[in-house]
Tab-separated table of C-alpha atoms and ligand atoms in Angstrom:
chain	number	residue	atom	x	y	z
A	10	UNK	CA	57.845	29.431	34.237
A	11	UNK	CA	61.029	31.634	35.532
A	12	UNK	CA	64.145	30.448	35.970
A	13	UNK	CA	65.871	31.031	39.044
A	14	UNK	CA	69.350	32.046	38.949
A	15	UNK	CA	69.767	33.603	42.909
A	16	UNK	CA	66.601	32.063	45.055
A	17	UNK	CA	67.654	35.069	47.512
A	18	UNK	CA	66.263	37.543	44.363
A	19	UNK	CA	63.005	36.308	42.797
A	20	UNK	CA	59.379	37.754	43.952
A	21	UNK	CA	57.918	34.099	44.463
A	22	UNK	CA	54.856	35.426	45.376
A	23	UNK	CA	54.103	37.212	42.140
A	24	UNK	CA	54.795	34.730	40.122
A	25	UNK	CA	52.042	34.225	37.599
A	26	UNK	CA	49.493	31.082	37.816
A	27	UNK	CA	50.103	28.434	34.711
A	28	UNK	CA	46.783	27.293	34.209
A	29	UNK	CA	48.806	23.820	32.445
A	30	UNK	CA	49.001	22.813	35.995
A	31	UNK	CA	45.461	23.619	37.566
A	32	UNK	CA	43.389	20.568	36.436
A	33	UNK	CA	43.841	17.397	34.863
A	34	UNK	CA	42.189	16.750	31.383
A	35	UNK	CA	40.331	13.724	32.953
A	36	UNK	CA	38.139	12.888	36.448
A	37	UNK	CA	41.141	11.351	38.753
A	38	UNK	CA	40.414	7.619	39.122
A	39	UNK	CA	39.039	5.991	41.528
A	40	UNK	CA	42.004	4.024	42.858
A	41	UNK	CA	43.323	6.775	43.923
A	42	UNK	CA	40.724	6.885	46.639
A	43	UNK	CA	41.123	3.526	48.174
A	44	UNK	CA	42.414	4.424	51.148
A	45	UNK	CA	42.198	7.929	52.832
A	46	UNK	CA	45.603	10.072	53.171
A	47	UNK	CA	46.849	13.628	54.307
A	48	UNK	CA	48.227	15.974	51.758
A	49	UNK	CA	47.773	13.369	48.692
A	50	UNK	CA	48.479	15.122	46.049
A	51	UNK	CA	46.478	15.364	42.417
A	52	UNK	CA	47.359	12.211	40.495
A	53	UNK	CA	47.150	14.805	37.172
A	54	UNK	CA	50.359	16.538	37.936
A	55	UNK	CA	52.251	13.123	37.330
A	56	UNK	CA	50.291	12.966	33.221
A	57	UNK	CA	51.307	16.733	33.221
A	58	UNK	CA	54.826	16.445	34.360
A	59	UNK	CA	55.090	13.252	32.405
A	60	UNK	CA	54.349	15.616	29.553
A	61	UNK	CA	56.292	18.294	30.381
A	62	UNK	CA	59.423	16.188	30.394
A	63	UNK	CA	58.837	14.181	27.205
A	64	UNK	CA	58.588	17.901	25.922
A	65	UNK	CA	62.003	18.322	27.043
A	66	UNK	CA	62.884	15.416	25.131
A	67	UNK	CA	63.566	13.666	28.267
A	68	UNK	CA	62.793	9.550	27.523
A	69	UNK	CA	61.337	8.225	30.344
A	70	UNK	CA	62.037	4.738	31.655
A	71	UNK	CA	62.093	5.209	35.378
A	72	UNK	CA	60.302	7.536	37.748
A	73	UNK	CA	61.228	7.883	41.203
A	74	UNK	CA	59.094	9.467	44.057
A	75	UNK	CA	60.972	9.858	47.402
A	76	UNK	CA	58.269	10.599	49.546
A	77	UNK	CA	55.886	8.223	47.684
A	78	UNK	CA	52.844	8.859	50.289
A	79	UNK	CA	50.022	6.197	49.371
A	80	UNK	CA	51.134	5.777	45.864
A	81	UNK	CA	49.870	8.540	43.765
A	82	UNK	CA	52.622	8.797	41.785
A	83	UNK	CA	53.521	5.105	41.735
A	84	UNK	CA	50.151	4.394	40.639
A	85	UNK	CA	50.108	7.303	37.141
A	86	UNK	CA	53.306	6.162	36.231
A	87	UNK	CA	52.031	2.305	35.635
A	88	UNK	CA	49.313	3.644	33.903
A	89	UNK	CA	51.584	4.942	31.524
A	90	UNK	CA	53.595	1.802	31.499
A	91	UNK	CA	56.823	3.065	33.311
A	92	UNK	CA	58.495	1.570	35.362
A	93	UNK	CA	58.459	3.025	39.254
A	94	UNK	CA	60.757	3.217	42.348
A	95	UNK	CA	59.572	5.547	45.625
A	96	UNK	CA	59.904	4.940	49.295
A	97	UNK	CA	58.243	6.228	52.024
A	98	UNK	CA	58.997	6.347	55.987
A	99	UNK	CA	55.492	5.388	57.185
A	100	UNK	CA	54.768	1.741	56.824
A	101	UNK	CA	50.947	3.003	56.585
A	102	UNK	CA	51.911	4.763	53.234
A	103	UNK	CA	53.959	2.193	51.800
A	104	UNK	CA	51.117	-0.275	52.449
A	105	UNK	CA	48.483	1.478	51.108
A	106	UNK	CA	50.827	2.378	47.993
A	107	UNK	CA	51.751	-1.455	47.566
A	108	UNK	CA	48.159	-2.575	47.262
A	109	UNK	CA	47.209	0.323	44.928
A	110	UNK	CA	49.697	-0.406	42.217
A	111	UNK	CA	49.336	-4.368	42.577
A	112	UNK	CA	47.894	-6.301	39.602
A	113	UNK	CA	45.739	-8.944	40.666
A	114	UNK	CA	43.399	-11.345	39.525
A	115	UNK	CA	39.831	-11.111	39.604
A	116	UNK	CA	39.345	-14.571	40.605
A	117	UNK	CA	41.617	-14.753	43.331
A	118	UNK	CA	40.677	-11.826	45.130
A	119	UNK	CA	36.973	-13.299	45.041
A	120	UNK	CA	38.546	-16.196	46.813
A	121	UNK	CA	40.682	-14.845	48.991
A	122	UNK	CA	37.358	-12.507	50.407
A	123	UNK	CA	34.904	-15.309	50.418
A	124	UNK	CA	37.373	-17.229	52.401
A	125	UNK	CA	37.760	-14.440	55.055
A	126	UNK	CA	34.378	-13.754	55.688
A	127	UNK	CA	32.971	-17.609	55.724
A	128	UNK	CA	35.985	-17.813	58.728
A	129	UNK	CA	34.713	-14.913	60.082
A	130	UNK	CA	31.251	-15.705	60.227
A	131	UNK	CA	32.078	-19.064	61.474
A	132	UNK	CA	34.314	-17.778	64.435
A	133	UNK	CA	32.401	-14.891	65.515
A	134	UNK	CA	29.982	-16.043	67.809
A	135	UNK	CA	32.458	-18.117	70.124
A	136	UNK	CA	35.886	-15.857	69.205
A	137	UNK	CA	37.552	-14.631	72.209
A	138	UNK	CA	40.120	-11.406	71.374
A	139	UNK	CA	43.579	-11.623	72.585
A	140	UNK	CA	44.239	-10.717	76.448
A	141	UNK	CA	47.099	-8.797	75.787
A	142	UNK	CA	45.555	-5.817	73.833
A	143	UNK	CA	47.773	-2.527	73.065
A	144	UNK	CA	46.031	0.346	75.840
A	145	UNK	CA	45.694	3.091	72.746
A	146	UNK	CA	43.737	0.599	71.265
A	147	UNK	CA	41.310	-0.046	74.002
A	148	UNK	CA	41.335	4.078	74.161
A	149	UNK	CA	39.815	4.325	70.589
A	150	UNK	CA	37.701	1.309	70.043
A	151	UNK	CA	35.031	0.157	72.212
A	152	UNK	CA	34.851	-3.419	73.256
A	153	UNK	CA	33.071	-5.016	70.630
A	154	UNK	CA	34.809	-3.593	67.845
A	155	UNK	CA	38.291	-4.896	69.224
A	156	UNK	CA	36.708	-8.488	69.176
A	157	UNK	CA	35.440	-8.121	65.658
A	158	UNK	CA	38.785	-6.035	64.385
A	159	UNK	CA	40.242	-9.078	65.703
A	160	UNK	CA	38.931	-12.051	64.466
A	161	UNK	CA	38.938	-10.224	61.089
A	162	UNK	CA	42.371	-9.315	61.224
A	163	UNK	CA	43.537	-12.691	62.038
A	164	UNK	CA	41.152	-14.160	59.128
A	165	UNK	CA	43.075	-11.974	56.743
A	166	UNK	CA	46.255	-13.541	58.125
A	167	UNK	CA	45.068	-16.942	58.602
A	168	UNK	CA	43.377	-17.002	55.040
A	169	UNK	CA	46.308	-15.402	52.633
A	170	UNK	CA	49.868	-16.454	52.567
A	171	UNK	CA	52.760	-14.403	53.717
A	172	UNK	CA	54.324	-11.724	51.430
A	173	UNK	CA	51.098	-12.266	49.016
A	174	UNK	CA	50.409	-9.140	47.073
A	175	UNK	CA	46.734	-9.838	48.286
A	176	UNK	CA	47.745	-9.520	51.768
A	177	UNK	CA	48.328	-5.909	51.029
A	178	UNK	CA	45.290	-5.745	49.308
A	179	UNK	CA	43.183	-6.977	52.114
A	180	UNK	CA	45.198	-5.473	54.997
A	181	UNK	CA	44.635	-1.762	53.227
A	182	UNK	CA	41.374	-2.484	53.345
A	183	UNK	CA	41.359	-3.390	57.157
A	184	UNK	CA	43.583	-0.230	57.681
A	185	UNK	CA	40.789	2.160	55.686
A	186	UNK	CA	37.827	0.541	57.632
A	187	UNK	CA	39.694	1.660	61.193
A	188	UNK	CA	38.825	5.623	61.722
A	189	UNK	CA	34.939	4.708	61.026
A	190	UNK	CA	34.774	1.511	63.368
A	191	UNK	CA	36.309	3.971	66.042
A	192	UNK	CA	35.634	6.769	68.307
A	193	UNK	CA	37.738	8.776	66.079
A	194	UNK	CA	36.051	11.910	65.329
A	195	UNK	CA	35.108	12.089	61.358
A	196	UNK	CA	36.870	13.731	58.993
A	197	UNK	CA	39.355	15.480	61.725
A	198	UNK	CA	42.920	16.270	60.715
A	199	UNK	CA	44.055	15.933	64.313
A	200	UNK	CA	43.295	13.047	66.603
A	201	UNK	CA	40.505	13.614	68.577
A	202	UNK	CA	37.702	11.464	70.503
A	203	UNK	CA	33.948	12.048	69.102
A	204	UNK	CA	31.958	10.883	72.412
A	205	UNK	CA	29.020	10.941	70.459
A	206	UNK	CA	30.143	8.619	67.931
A	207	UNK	CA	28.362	5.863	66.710
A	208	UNK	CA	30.798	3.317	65.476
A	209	UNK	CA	30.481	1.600	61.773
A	210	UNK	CA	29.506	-2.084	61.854
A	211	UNK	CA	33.132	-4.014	61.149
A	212	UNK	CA	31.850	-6.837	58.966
A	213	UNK	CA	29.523	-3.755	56.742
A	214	UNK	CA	32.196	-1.787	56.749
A	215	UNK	CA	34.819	-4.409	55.370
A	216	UNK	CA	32.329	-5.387	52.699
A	217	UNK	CA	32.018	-1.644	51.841
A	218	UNK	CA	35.333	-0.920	51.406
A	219	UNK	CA	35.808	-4.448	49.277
A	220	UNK	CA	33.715	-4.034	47.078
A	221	UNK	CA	34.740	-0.519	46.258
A	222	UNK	CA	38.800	-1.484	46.084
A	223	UNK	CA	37.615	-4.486	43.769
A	224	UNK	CA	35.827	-2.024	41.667
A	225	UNK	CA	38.507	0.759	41.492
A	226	UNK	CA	41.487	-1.807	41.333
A	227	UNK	CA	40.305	-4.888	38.732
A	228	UNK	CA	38.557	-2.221	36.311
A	229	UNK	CA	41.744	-0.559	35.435
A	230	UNK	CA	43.603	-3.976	35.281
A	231	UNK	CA	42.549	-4.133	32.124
A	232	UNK	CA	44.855	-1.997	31.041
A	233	UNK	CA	47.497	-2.776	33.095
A	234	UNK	CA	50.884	-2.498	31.144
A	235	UNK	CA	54.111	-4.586	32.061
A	236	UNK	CA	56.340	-2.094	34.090
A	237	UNK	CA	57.804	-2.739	37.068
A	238	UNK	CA	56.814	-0.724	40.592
A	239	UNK	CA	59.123	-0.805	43.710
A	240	UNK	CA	57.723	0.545	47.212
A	241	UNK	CA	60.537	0.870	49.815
A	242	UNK	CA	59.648	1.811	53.727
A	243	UNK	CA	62.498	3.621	53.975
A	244	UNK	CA	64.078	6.906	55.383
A	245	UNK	CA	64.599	9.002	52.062
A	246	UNK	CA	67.871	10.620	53.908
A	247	UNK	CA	69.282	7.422	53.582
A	248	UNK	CA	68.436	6.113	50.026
A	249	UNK	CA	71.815	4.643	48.513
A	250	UNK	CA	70.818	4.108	45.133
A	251	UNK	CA	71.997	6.215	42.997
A	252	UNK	CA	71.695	7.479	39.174
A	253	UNK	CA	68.380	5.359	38.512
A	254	UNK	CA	65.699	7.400	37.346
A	255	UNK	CA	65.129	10.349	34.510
A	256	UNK	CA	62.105	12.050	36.012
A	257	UNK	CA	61.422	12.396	39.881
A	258	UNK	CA	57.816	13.573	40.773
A	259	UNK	CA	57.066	14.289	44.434
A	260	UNK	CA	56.091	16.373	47.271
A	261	UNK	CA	57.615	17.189	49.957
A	262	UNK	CA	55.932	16.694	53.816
A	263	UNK	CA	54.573	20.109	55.127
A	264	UNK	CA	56.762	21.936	57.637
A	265	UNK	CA	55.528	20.830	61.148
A	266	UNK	CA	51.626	20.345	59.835
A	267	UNK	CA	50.880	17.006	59.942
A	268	UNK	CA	52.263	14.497	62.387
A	269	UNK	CA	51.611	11.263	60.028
A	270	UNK	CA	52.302	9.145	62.882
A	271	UNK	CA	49.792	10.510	65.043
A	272	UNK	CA	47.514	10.586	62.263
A	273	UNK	CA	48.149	7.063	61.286
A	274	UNK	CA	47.873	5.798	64.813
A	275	UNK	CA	45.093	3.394	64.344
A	276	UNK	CA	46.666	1.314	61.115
A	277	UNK	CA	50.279	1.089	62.419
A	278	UNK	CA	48.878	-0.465	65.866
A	279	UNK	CA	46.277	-2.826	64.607
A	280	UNK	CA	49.296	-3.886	62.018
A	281	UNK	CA	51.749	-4.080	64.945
A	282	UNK	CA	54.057	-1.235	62.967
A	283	UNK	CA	54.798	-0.027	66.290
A	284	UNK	CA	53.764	-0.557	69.944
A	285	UNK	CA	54.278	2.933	71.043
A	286	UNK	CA	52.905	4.896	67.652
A	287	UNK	CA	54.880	7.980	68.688
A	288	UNK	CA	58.176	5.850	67.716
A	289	UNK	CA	57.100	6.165	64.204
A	290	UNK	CA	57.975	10.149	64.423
A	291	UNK	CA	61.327	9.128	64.770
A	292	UNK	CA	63.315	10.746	61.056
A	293	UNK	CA	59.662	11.645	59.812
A	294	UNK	CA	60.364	15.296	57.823
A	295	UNK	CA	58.216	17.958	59.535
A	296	UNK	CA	57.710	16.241	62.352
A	297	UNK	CA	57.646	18.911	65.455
A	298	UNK	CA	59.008	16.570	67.950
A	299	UNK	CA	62.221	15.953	66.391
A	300	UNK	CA	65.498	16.682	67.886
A	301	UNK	CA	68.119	19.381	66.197
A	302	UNK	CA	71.500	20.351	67.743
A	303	UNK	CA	71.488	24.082	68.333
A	304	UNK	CA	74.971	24.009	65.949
A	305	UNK	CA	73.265	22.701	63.141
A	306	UNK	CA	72.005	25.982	62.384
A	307	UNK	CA	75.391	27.290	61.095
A	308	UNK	CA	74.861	24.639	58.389
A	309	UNK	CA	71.006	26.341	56.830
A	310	UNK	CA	71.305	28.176	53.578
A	311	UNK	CA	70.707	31.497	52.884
A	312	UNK	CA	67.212	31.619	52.695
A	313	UNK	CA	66.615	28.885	55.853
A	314	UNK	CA	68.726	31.270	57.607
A	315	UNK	CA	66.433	34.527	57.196
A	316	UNK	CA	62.757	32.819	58.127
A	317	UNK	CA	64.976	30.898	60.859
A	318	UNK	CA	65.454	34.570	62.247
A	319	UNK	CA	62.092	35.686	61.562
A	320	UNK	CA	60.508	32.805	63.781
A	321	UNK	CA	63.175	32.687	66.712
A	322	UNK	CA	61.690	36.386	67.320
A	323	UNK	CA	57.830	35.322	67.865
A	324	UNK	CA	58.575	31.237	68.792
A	325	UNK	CA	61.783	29.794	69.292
A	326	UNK	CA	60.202	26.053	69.308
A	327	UNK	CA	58.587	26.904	66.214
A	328	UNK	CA	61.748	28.131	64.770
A	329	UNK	CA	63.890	25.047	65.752
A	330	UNK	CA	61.573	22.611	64.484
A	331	UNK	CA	61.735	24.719	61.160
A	332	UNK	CA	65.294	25.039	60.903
A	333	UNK	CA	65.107	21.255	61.270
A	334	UNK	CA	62.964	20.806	58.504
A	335	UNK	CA	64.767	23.041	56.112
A	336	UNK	CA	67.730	20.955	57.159
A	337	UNK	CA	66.181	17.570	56.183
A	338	UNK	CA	65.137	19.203	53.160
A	339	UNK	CA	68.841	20.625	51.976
A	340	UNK	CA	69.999	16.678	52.488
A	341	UNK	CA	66.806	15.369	50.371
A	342	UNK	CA	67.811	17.729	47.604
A	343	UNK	CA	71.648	16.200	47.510
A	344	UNK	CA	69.928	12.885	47.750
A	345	UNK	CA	67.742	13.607	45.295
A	346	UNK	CA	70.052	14.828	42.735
A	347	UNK	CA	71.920	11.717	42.816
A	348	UNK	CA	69.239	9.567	42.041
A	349	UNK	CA	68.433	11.053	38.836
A	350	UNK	CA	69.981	9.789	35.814
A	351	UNK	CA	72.467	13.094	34.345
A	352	UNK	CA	70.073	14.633	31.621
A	353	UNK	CA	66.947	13.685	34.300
A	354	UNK	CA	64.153	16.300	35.942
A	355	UNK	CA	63.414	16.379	38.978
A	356	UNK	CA	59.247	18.108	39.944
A	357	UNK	CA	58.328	19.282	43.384
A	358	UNK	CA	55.004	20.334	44.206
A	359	UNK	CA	55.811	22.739	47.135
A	360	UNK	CA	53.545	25.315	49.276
A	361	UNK	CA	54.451	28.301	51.457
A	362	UNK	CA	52.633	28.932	54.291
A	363	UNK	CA	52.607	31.788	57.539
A	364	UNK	CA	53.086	31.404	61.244
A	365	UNK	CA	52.093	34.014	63.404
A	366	UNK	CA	53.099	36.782	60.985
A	367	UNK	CA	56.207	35.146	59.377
A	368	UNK	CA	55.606	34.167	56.091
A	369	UNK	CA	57.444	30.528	55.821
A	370	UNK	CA	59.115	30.574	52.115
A	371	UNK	CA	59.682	26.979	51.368
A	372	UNK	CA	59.533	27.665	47.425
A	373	UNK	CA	62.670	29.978	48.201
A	374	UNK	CA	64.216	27.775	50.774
A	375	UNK	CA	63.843	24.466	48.181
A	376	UNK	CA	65.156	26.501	44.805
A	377	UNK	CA	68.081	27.893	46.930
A	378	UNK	CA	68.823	23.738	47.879
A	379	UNK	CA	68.205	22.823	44.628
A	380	UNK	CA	70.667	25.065	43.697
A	381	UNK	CA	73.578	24.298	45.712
A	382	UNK	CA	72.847	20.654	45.252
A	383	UNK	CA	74.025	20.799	42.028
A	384	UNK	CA	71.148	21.022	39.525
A	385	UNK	CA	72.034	23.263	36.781
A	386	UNK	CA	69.276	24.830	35.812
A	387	UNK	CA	65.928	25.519	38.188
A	388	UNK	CA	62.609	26.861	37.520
A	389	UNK	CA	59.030	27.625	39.302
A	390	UNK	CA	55.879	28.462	38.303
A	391	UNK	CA	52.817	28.729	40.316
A	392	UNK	CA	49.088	26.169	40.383
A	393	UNK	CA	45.853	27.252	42.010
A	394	UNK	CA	44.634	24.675	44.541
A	395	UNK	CA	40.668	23.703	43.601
A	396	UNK	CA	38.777	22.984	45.990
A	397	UNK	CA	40.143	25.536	48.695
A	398	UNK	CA	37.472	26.608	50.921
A	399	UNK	CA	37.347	30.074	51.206
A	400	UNK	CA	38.460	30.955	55.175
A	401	UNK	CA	42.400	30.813	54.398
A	402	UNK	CA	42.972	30.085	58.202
A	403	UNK	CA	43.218	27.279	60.657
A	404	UNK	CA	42.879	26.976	64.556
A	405	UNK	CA	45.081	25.098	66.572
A	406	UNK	CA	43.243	21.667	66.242
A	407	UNK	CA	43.465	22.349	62.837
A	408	UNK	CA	39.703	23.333	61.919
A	409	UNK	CA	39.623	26.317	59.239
A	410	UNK	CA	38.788	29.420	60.524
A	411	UNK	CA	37.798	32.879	59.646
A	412	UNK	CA	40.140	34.466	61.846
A	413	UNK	CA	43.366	35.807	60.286
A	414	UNK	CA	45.359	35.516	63.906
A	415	UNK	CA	45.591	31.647	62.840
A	416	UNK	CA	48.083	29.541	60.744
A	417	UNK	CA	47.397	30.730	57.068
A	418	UNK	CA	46.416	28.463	54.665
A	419	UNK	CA	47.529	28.926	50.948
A	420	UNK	CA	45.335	28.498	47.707
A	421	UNK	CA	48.418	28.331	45.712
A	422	UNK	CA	51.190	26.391	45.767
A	423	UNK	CA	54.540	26.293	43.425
A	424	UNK	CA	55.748	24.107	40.836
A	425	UNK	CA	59.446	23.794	41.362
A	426	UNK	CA	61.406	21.953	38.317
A	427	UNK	CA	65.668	20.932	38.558
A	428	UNK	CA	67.452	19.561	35.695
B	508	SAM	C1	53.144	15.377	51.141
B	508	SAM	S1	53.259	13.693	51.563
B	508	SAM	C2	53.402	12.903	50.004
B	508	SAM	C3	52.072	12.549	49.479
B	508	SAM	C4	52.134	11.772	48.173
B	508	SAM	N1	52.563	12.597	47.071
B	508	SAM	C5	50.767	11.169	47.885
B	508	SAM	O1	50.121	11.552	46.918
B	508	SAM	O2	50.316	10.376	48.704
B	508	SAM	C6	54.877	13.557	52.210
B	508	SAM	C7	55.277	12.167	52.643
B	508	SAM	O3	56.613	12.203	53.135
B	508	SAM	C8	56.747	11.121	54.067
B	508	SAM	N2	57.986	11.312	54.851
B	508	SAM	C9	58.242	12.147	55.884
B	508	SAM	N3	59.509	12.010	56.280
B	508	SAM	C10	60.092	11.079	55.478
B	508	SAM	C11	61.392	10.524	55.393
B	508	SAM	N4	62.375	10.879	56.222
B	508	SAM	N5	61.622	9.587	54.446
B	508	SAM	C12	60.635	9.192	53.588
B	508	SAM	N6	59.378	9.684	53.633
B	508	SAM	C13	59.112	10.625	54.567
B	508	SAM	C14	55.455	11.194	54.855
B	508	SAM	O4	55.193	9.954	55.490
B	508	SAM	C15	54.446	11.535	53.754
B	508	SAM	O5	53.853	10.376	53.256
């Protein structure tokens, strides 16, 4: 661990690895795969930073996660029995997070999924789908999977009462059954029609995915502890809360990577989040099509300011959504700091990454925030990512690829810690 005194100074990249944060000292559970989501991150690093603080002599009673994804974090810290507050902009995350760290009843969810599927069975054969169907629906889903999506969707709705934690539940499970009942090609981190696909049965794949939540969610009830867990869909630039937590864990969204609206298109129009799904890249950090005023630039620190440079000489696109992003990310770190209780720590997993040539320093750019948001004392040390397959690079639809003209891909990424 170093401690960074001038961001502008430290040789990030030869910072040595700290094995403490590789791997966890147990297999991740299984709730943590309930639903599938981009860049989740390793549920261990919340036991290890957990640890790390308590070290410190922090005492933990809150922990906040800004950019709460699907729950990761929310979901380790009531393990431990603390109590949790995160948000997230995309209603996809913040759904999927809500039904992973409910506590639910055995019993109840048997009901609630008998009742569902008798209705569904029953309708089924005579069910006509709604007239009015969303086109970018109809573009992903072949006729007979609409019907069925449909009638099951309204069962869920029809069967389980509004504002029910087992809505959630249910719902997640409709939204993780939606890429493999489509034409959506499998396993692709851009969206992308597979005209050979054969799409999953709905009712099979429902079941499936049932009886797999019920087994990863009611197994570790057992242990469930009494602390309390808030999930806000919110824009973390505007949380007004303030002084609430001692330990923030989180990760920040790549710089202009993933589009999470695009790649959530599927859930937040089946779940009416949005008509138009590109409306949900409205405030979303890293998002390429957001807007910046040319001005604004003035306002990047030191270390924005130099990769800003860098990429207005090879893609001046490129470099405004960047400076955009590093702007977002200077106003998260203010925001940040105030939610944390004086005496608090805030952890950010962060990763640097290249564009054609230009080595994008986000560790730098974050300590440097961190820094003139007031934290007193900031320090980094460096994880290895398992699991990294070997060709570093990726093509512009976002396969990995051997070729080293392509966006880089990193197999190490940075532990940042503020007090
Ligand atoms: C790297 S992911 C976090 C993943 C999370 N740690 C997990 O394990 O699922 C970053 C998250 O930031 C969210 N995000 C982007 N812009 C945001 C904003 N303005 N306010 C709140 N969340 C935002 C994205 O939707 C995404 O879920």
């Amino acid at each position: 661990m170093i401690d960074v005194i001038d961001a502008l100074s430290v040789d990030f990249e030869n910072i040595d690895i700290d094995p403490f944060w590789n791997v966890g000292s147990e297999r991740e559970h299984r709730s943590h795969r309930i639903h599938a989501y981009p860049a989740k991150f390793p549920a261990f690093i919340t036991q290890k930073a957990i640890q790390y603080a308590q070290v410190l002599g922090i005492k933990i009673d809150c922990i906040a996660d800004v950019f709460c994804g699907c729950g990761t974090v929310a979901y380790e810290a009531k393990r431990s029995g603390i109590d949790f507050w995160g948000c997230d902009l995309n209603p996809v995350a913040v759904l999927i997070a809500k039904a992973k760290s409910g506590n639910y009843i055995e019993s109840a969810i048997d009901i609630y999924y008998q009742s569902i599927l008798v209705r569904f069975d029953e309708q089924l054969p005579f069910y006509q789908p709604p007239e009015n169907i969303n086109q970018r629906i109809s573009y992903w889903f072949f006729p007979n999977e609409i019907r069925e999506l449909s009638l099951l969707k309204e069962c869920i709705m029809k069967c389980i009462p509004y504002n029910s934690k087992y809505r959630y539940y249910f719902l997640c499970a409709f939204s993780n059954i939606l890429k493999s009942t489509s034409k959506w090609l499998t396993k692709s981190i851009k969206p992308q029609i597979d005209p050979n696909k054969k799409p999953m049965h709905v009712r099979d794949a429902f079941v499936n995915q049932c009886i797999s939540m019920k087994a990863a969610l009611i197994t570790e009830n057992d242990v469930v502890k009494t602390s309390k867990t808030v999930i806000e869909c919110r824009n973390a630039l505007n949380i007004q809360k303030q002084g609430f937590a001692n330990l923030i864990i989180s990760s920040p969204p790549y710089v202009t990577s993933y589009e999470y609206a695009d790649l959530h298109q599927l859930s937040s129009l089946w779940l009416d989040y949005a008509n138009d799904y590109r409306d949900l890249r409205k405030n979303s950090i890293g998002s390429s099509h957001n807007n910046y005023d040319e001005k604004s630039v003035e306002s990047l620190n030191r270390s924005g300011k130099v990769i800003f440079d860098k990429l207005s000489g090879v893609d001046k696109s490129k470099a405004r959504s960047v400076a955009k992003y590093y702007l977002d990310m200077q106003k998260i770190t203010g925001v940040c700091k105030d939610v944390l209780i004086p005496g608090g720590m805030m952890l950010m997993v962060i990763g640097n990454t290249e564009y054609k040539g230009v080595h994008i320093d986000n560790v730098r750019h974050l300590c440097e925030s961190m820094l003139n948001s007031g934290f007193a004392k900031v320090s980094v040390t460096k994880r290895k990512i398992s699991g990294k397959i070997l060709t570093p690079y990726r093509d512009e639809s976002g396969r990995f690829s051997a070729s080293s003209d392509k966006r880089k891909v990193y197999s190490e990424e940075f532990i940042v810690i503020g007090r």
